């Protein structure tokens, strides 16, 4: 009986310790963010720039943005997810303008809230940019080559 009690206690302890510190939000956010997203809303803006971002499983991203007329500009780099905070760096070493608190609304849209003091809220719908627009995009490799980057 003592042995059975010790086994039950050991199994219970292993179960409890295995579940401690398991941050449900981290893995859910990091797995769920992997997709192509289209910017559909920005708090405080009536005119929204055309922005698409693809977060890949290997922690790389591609950002396509078009402000006004003309072709999309393509930027790429890497991103990281720590809990529910997403941050990134462009391939030229330039950091994003902010880290973002990431969550998902009832419709499954990705909501990114800037953590740089602006509290800007950006909502992205799961939607891919057309292959034609991707192929026609101007690849930007240095921050001095183009205007401001969206992220």
XYZ file of C-alpha atoms in Angstrom:
151
model
C 0.000 0.000 0.000
C 2.881 2.368 0.839
C 4.407 1.765 -2.583
C 1.126 2.455 -4.370
C 0.677 5.662 -2.383
C 4.226 6.781 -3.268
C 3.597 6.073 -6.967
C 0.341 8.053 -6.927
C 2.037 10.966 -5.152
C 4.962 10.902 -7.604
C 2.636 10.855 -10.617
C 0.530 13.669 -9.169
C 3.639 15.730 -8.458
C 4.954 15.139 -11.986
C 1.604 16.240 -13.431
C 1.481 19.393 -11.312
C 5.101 20.354 -12.028
C 4.655 19.652 -15.721
C 1.762 22.086 -15.930
C 3.404 24.866 -13.868
C 4.750 27.768 -15.821
C 2.986 26.673 -18.978
C 1.992 29.985 -20.545
C -0.987 29.093 -22.721
C -0.930 32.464 -24.493
C 2.677 32.160 -25.740
C 2.401 29.001 -27.822
C -1.087 29.889 -29.008
C 0.084 33.299 -30.243
C 3.322 32.053 -31.792
C 1.580 29.207 -33.637
C -1.506 31.182 -34.598
C 0.440 34.161 -35.941
C 1.991 32.004 -38.682
C -0.038 33.084 -41.725
C -0.429 35.860 -44.276
C -2.247 38.905 -42.908
C -3.817 42.001 -44.504
C -4.075 45.239 -42.533
C -7.759 46.208 -42.386
C -7.926 48.784 -39.583
C -5.659 51.206 -37.735
C -6.900 53.161 -34.739
C -7.132 56.856 -35.500
C -6.636 56.514 -39.271
C -9.315 56.873 -41.921
C -6.971 56.161 -44.833
C -5.246 52.825 -44.298
C -2.079 51.980 -46.228
C -2.095 48.689 -48.108
C -0.033 46.390 -45.891
C 0.369 42.623 -46.000
C 2.634 40.681 -43.671
C 3.532 37.010 -43.817
C 4.800 35.480 -40.572
C 6.534 32.198 -41.426
C 7.038 29.184 -39.153
C 10.839 29.674 -39.257
C 10.450 33.111 -37.554
C 11.034 35.092 -40.734
C 8.593 37.642 -42.112
C 7.866 39.388 -45.385
C 6.133 42.755 -45.346
C 4.533 44.259 -48.446
C 3.349 47.834 -48.194
C 1.964 50.348 -50.645
C 1.276 53.930 -49.671
C -0.663 55.770 -52.360
C -0.233 54.733 -55.981
C 2.479 52.565 -57.455
C 3.954 49.203 -56.624
C 4.272 47.398 -53.339
C 7.546 47.646 -51.443
C 8.820 44.345 -50.042
C 10.742 44.183 -46.774
C 11.850 41.067 -44.928
C 13.538 40.061 -41.718
C 13.000 38.024 -38.584
C 10.526 38.193 -35.739
C 10.264 36.800 -32.221
C 7.356 35.995 -29.939
C 7.783 36.200 -26.157
C 4.508 35.344 -24.467
C 2.078 37.558 -26.342
C 4.623 40.201 -27.395
C 5.842 40.217 -30.997
C 9.015 42.056 -32.024
C 11.127 42.054 -35.146
C 14.108 43.221 -37.091
C 14.422 43.927 -40.797
C 17.117 42.185 -42.821
C 19.234 45.369 -42.790
C 19.343 45.268 -38.968
C 16.762 48.030 -38.404
C 14.348 47.156 -35.583
C 10.608 47.525 -35.954
C 9.254 50.855 -34.746
C 7.673 49.086 -31.785
C 7.068 45.797 -30.086
C 3.424 44.720 -30.258
C 1.059 43.045 -27.821
C -0.621 40.393 -29.976
C -4.083 38.925 -29.534
C -6.956 37.667 -31.628
C -10.475 39.069 -31.742
C -13.698 37.051 -31.939
C -13.475 36.909 -35.751
C -9.952 35.445 -35.644
C -8.292 38.685 -36.744
C -4.787 39.438 -35.484
C -4.739 42.538 -33.280
C -1.376 44.219 -32.663
C -1.134 47.010 -30.090
C 2.035 49.130 -30.298
C 4.062 49.184 -27.084
C 6.054 52.337 -27.967
C 3.713 54.683 -26.110
C 1.406 55.383 -29.049
C -0.958 52.500 -28.146
C -1.810 52.303 -31.873
C -4.103 49.345 -32.553
C -3.730 47.546 -35.886
C -6.124 44.824 -36.985
C -5.128 42.262 -39.611
C -7.394 39.835 -41.436
C -6.012 36.494 -42.623
C -5.603 37.187 -46.341
C -2.737 36.815 -48.812
C -1.429 39.345 -51.305
C -1.778 38.173 -54.897
C 1.202 36.411 -56.459
C 1.182 39.035 -59.229
C 1.596 41.888 -56.738
C 4.314 39.942 -54.889
C 6.248 39.333 -58.113
C 5.913 43.014 -59.104
C 7.011 44.363 -55.699
C 10.124 46.506 -55.330
C 12.534 44.758 -52.944
C 13.915 47.194 -50.372
C 17.171 46.136 -48.745
C 18.244 49.281 -46.856
C 16.233 51.721 -44.769
C 17.614 54.676 -46.735
C 16.141 53.343 -49.993
C 12.540 54.082 -49.172
C 10.183 55.894 -46.820
C 9.003 54.733 -43.427
C 8.246 51.093 -42.827
C 4.891 50.124 -41.394
C 6.151 47.827 -38.612
